[in-house]
PDB file of C-alpha atoms in Angstrom:
ATOM      1  CA  MET A   1      -2.083 -95.608-124.748  1.00  0.00           C
ATOM      2  CA  ARG A   2      -3.659 -91.933-125.462  1.00  0.00           C
ATOM      3  CA  LEU A   3      -4.392 -89.857-122.238  1.00  0.00           C
ATOM      4  CA  LYS A   4      -7.189 -87.568-122.237  1.00  0.00           C
ATOM      5  CA  HIS A   5      -6.443 -83.903-121.578  1.00  0.00           C
ATOM      6  CA  ALA A   6      -7.929 -82.267-118.871  1.00  0.00           C
ATOM      7  CA  SER A   7     -10.679 -79.670-119.319  1.00  0.00           C
ATOM      8  CA  GLY A   8     -11.487 -76.724-117.249  1.00  0.00           C
ATOM      9  CA  PHE A   9     -10.342 -73.431-115.558  1.00  0.00           C
ATOM     10  CA  THR A  10      -7.075 -73.073-113.419  1.00  0.00           C
ATOM     11  CA  LEU A  11      -7.080 -71.294-110.226  1.00  0.00           C
ATOM     12  CA  ILE A  12      -5.506 -68.446-111.483  1.00  0.00           C
ATOM     13  CA  GLU A  13      -8.155 -68.034-114.137  1.00  0.00           C
ATOM     14  CA  VAL A  14     -10.959 -68.405-111.812  1.00  0.00           C
ATOM     15  CA  LEU A  15      -9.073 -65.598-109.292  1.00  0.00           C
ATOM     16  CA  ILE A  16      -8.754 -63.366-111.910  1.00  0.00           C
ATOM     17  CA  ALA A  17     -12.298 -63.700-113.061  1.00  0.00           C
ATOM     18  CA  VAL A  18     -13.520 -63.180-109.161  1.00  0.00           C
ATOM     19  CA  ALA A  19     -11.310 -60.025-108.950  1.00  0.00           C
ATOM     20  CA  VAL A  20     -12.820 -58.465-111.798  1.00  0.00           C
ATOM     21  CA  LEU A  21     -16.009 -59.404-110.723  1.00  0.00           C
ATOM     22  CA  GLY A  22     -15.433 -57.551-107.567  1.00  0.00           C
ATOM     23  CA  ILE A  23     -14.299 -54.508-109.431  1.00  0.00           C
ATOM     24  CA  LEU A  24     -17.406 -54.226-111.266  1.00  0.00           C
ATOM     25  CA  VAL A  25     -19.713 -54.673-108.342  1.00  0.00           C
ATOM     26  CA  ALA A  26     -17.659 -52.326-106.182  1.00  0.00           C
ATOM     27  CA  VAL A  27     -18.245 -49.460-109.187  1.00  0.00           C
ATOM     28  CA  ALA A  28     -21.779 -50.239-109.910  1.00  0.00           C
ATOM     29  CA  LEU A  29     -23.236 -50.504-106.528  1.00  0.00           C
ATOM     30  CA  PRO A  30     -23.016 -46.991-105.076  1.00  0.00           C
ATOM     31  CA  SER A  31     -24.444 -45.980-108.751  1.00  0.00           C
ATOM     32  CA  TYR A  32     -27.481 -48.104-108.117  1.00  0.00           C
ATOM     33  CA  GLN A  33     -28.203 -47.173-104.818  1.00  0.00           C
ATOM     34  CA  ASN A  34     -28.233 -43.613-105.875  1.00  0.00           C
ATOM     35  CA  TYR A  35     -30.406 -44.699-108.674  1.00  0.00           C
ATOM     36  CA  ILE A  36     -33.020 -46.068-106.188  1.00  0.00           C
ATOM     37  CA  ALA A  37     -32.626 -42.867-104.113  1.00  0.00           C
ATOM     38  CA  ARG A  38     -33.561 -40.593-106.736  1.00  0.00           C
ATOM     39  CA  GLY A  39     -36.480 -42.605-107.848  1.00  0.00           C
ATOM     40  CA  GLU A  40     -37.841 -42.553-104.300  1.00  0.00           C
ATOM     41  CA  VAL A  41     -37.486 -38.795-103.972  1.00  0.00           C
ATOM     42  CA  ASP A  42     -38.987 -38.285-107.333  1.00  0.00           C
ATOM     43  CA  ARG A  43     -42.063 -40.441-106.556  1.00  0.00           C
ATOM     44  CA  CYS A  44     -42.617 -38.525-103.334  1.00  0.00           C
ATOM     45  CA  LEU A  45     -42.405 -35.041-105.431  1.00  0.00           C
ATOM     46  CA  LYS A  46     -45.030 -36.798-107.951  1.00  0.00           C
ATOM     47  CA  LEU A  47     -47.314 -37.204-105.001  1.00  0.00           C
ATOM     48  CA  ILE A  48     -47.216 -34.130-103.711  1.00  0.00           C
ATOM     49  CA  THR A  49     -47.308 -31.989-107.350  1.00  0.00           C
ATOM     50  CA  PRO A  50     -50.948 -32.214-108.135  1.00  0.00           C
ATOM     51  CA  ALA A  51     -51.960 -31.024-104.386  1.00  0.00           C
ATOM     52  CA  THR A  52     -50.824 -27.484-105.697  1.00  0.00           C
ATOM     53  CA  MET A  53     -53.593 -27.445-108.280  1.00  0.00           C
ATOM     54  CA  THR A  54     -56.066 -28.705-105.966  1.00  0.00           C
ATOM     55  CA  ALA A  55     -54.881 -26.190-103.272  1.00  0.00           C
ATOM     56  CA  ASP A  56     -55.333 -23.311-105.935  1.00  0.00           C
ATOM     57  CA  ASN A  57     -58.962 -24.397-106.367  1.00  0.00           C
ATOM     58  CA  LEU A  58     -59.711 -24.706-102.640  1.00  0.00           C
ATOM     59  CA  ILE A  59     -58.159 -21.265-102.145  1.00  0.00           C
ATOM     60  CA  LEU A  60     -60.130 -19.751-105.090  1.00  0.00           C
ATOM     61  CA  ASN A  61     -63.175 -21.152-103.293  1.00  0.00           C
ATOM     62  CA  ASN A  62     -62.418 -19.884 -99.880  1.00  0.00           C
ATOM     63  CA  ASN A  63     -61.826 -16.450-101.135  1.00  0.00           C
ATOM     64  CA  GLY A  64     -58.003 -16.387-100.797  1.00  0.00           C
ATOM     65  CA  ASP A  65     -58.276 -18.190 -97.303  1.00  0.00           C
ATOM     66  CA  ALA A  66     -55.729 -21.095 -97.262  1.00  0.00           C
ATOM     67  CA  THR A  67     -56.123 -21.939 -93.575  1.00  0.00           C
ATOM     68  CA  ALA A  68     -58.839 -24.744 -94.068  1.00  0.00           C
ATOM     69  CA  ILE A  69     -56.379 -26.507 -96.125  1.00  0.00           C
ATOM     70  CA  ASP A  70     -55.087 -29.860 -95.004  1.00  0.00           C
ATOM     71  CA  ALA A  71     -53.329 -32.955 -96.170  1.00  0.00           C
ATOM     72  CA  VAL A  72     -56.939 -34.574 -95.957  1.00  0.00           C
ATOM     73  CA  ALA A  73     -58.411 -32.065 -98.149  1.00  0.00           C
ATOM     74  CA  LEU A  74     -55.447 -32.201-100.840  1.00  0.00           C
ATOM     75  CA  GLY A  75     -55.723 -35.665-100.883  1.00  0.00           C
ATOM     76  CA  ILE A  76     -52.468 -36.589-100.090  1.00  0.00           C
ATOM     77  CA  ALA A  77     -52.938 -37.659 -96.063  1.00  0.00           C
ATOM     78  CA  THR A  78     -51.732 -41.282 -96.697  1.00  0.00           C
ATOM     79  CA  ALA A  79     -48.674 -40.874 -98.534  1.00  0.00           C
ATOM     80  CA  SER A  80     -47.147 -44.046 -99.561  1.00  0.00           C
ATOM     81  CA  ASN A  81     -44.362 -42.848-101.686  1.00  0.00           C
ATOM     82  CA  CYS A  82     -43.385 -40.494 -98.890  1.00  0.00           C
ATOM     83  CA  ASP A  83     -42.252 -40.955 -95.111  1.00  0.00           C
ATOM     84  CA  ALA A  84     -43.813 -37.939 -93.905  1.00  0.00           C
ATOM     85  CA  VAL A  85     -46.300 -35.429 -95.828  1.00  0.00           C
ATOM     86  CA  ALA A  86     -47.128 -31.839 -94.459  1.00  0.00           C
ATOM     87  CA  VAL A  87     -48.986 -28.776 -94.970  1.00  0.00           C
ATOM     88  CA  ASN A  88     -48.112 -25.757 -93.393  1.00  0.00           C
ATOM     89  CA  ASN A  89     -50.779 -22.925 -93.873  1.00  0.00           C
ATOM     90  CA  THR A  90     -50.858 -20.721 -90.709  1.00  0.00           C
ATOM     91  CA  THR A  91     -51.778 -17.659 -92.443  1.00  0.00           C
ATOM     92  CA  ALA A  92     -54.955 -16.699 -93.910  1.00  0.00           C
ATOM     93  CA  ASN A  93     -53.671 -14.698 -96.890  1.00  0.00           C
ATOM     94  CA  GLY A  94     -52.951 -17.445 -99.189  1.00  0.00           C
ATOM     95  CA  ASP A  95     -49.402 -18.850 -98.235  1.00  0.00           C
ATOM     96  CA  ILE A  96     -48.908 -22.169 -98.025  1.00  0.00           C
ATOM     97  CA  ASP A  97     -46.320 -25.026 -98.211  1.00  0.00           C
ATOM     98  CA  ILE A  98     -46.883 -28.734 -99.018  1.00  0.00           C
ATOM     99  CA  SER A  99     -43.842 -30.862 -98.488  1.00  0.00           C
ATOM    100  CA  GLY A 100     -42.910 -34.433 -98.737  1.00  0.00           C
ATOM    101  CA  THR A 101     -40.021 -36.090 -96.865  1.00  0.00           C
ATOM    102  CA  VAL A 102     -38.337 -39.213 -97.834  1.00  0.00           C
ATOM    103  CA  ASN A 103     -35.633 -40.956 -95.851  1.00  0.00           C
ATOM    104  CA  THR A 104     -33.272 -42.470 -98.570  1.00  0.00           C
ATOM    105  CA  GLY A 105     -30.903 -44.225 -96.303  1.00  0.00           C
ATOM    106  CA  ALA A 106     -28.506 -41.207 -96.753  1.00  0.00           C
ATOM    107  CA  GLY A 107     -30.456 -39.106 -94.673  1.00  0.00           C
ATOM    108  CA  ASN A 108     -34.029 -37.140 -95.062  1.00  0.00           C
ATOM    109  CA  ASN A 109     -34.648 -35.486 -98.436  1.00  0.00           C
ATOM    110  CA  THR A 110     -37.503 -33.066 -98.508  1.00  0.00           C
ATOM    111  CA  MET A 111     -39.279 -31.742-101.450  1.00  0.00           C
ATOM    112  CA  ARG A 112     -41.375 -28.737-100.849  1.00  0.00           C
ATOM    113  CA  TRP A 113     -43.856 -26.536-102.872  1.00  0.00           C
ATOM    114  CA  ARG A 114     -44.504 -23.127-101.619  1.00  0.00           C
ATOM    115  CA  ARG A 115     -46.995 -20.507-103.092  1.00  0.00           C
ATOM    116  CA  ALA A 116     -46.630 -16.972-102.402  1.00  0.00           C
ATOM    117  CA  ALA A 117     -49.969 -15.174-101.573  1.00  0.00           C
ATOM    118  CA  ALA A 118     -48.639 -12.309-103.340  1.00  0.00           C
ATOM    119  CA  ASN A 119     -48.721 -13.634-106.975  1.00  0.00           C
ATOM    120  CA  GLY A 120     -49.862 -17.174-106.473  1.00  0.00           C
ATOM    121  CA  ILE A 121     -46.948 -18.605-107.943  1.00  0.00           C
ATOM    122  CA  TRP A 122     -45.653 -22.023-106.935  1.00  0.00           C
ATOM    123  CA  THR A 123     -42.030 -22.754-106.320  1.00  0.00           C
ATOM    124  CA  CYS A 124     -40.481 -25.795-105.894  1.00  0.00           C
ATOM    125  CA  THR A 125     -37.127 -26.510-103.347  1.00  0.00           C
ATOM    126  CA  SER A 126     -35.384 -29.459-102.131  1.00  0.00           C
ATOM    127  CA  THR A 127     -33.573 -29.782 -98.936  1.00  0.00           C
ATOM    128  CA  GLY A 128     -31.043 -32.596 -97.740  1.00  0.00           C
ATOM    129  CA  ASN A 129     -29.024 -34.301-100.614  1.00  0.00           C
ATOM    130  CA  THR A 130     -29.862 -31.934-103.321  1.00  0.00           C
ATOM    131  CA  GLY A 131     -28.236 -34.401-106.064  1.00  0.00           C
ATOM    132  CA  LEU A 132     -31.199 -36.716-105.730  1.00  0.00           C
ATOM    133  CA  ALA A 133     -33.513 -33.663-106.704  1.00  0.00           C
ATOM    134  CA  PRO A 134     -35.186 -33.846-109.908  1.00  0.00           C
ATOM    135  CA  THR A 135     -34.269 -30.934-112.427  1.00  0.00           C
ATOM    136  CA  THR A 136     -37.831 -29.812-111.976  1.00  0.00           C
ATOM    137  CA  CYS A 137     -37.274 -28.996-108.575  1.00  0.00           C
ATOM    138  CA  PRO A 138     -33.790 -27.686-107.776  1.00  0.00           C
TER     139      PRO A 138
END
């Protein structure tokens, strides 16, 4: 009489596979969460960036006055990619800030475009976790 040899995995093999899988997840999960957070910050920046050209056109049409410009005029009032959008233009000399804030789970990140009235040049800055900021906005 011939006995059939049992096939399958031993307990040790299953435990080793589970341990290896656990280590892979522990290493990959933080990287994945950072990747998702960078994507959220980038989407918010891409939402507010076109508003800089719109603001330049409105300032030109208003003879350098930026006080009438708001989020509605820039077309970013309903920001689905940013938790909050703000336009700061309290001076009539053409200074204007356009910012978008994203809560990435690791705190708020704010991407801000600032226009200097003296030369009309826009500069981008980020606050919060600057490691999440795109290279186009350090």
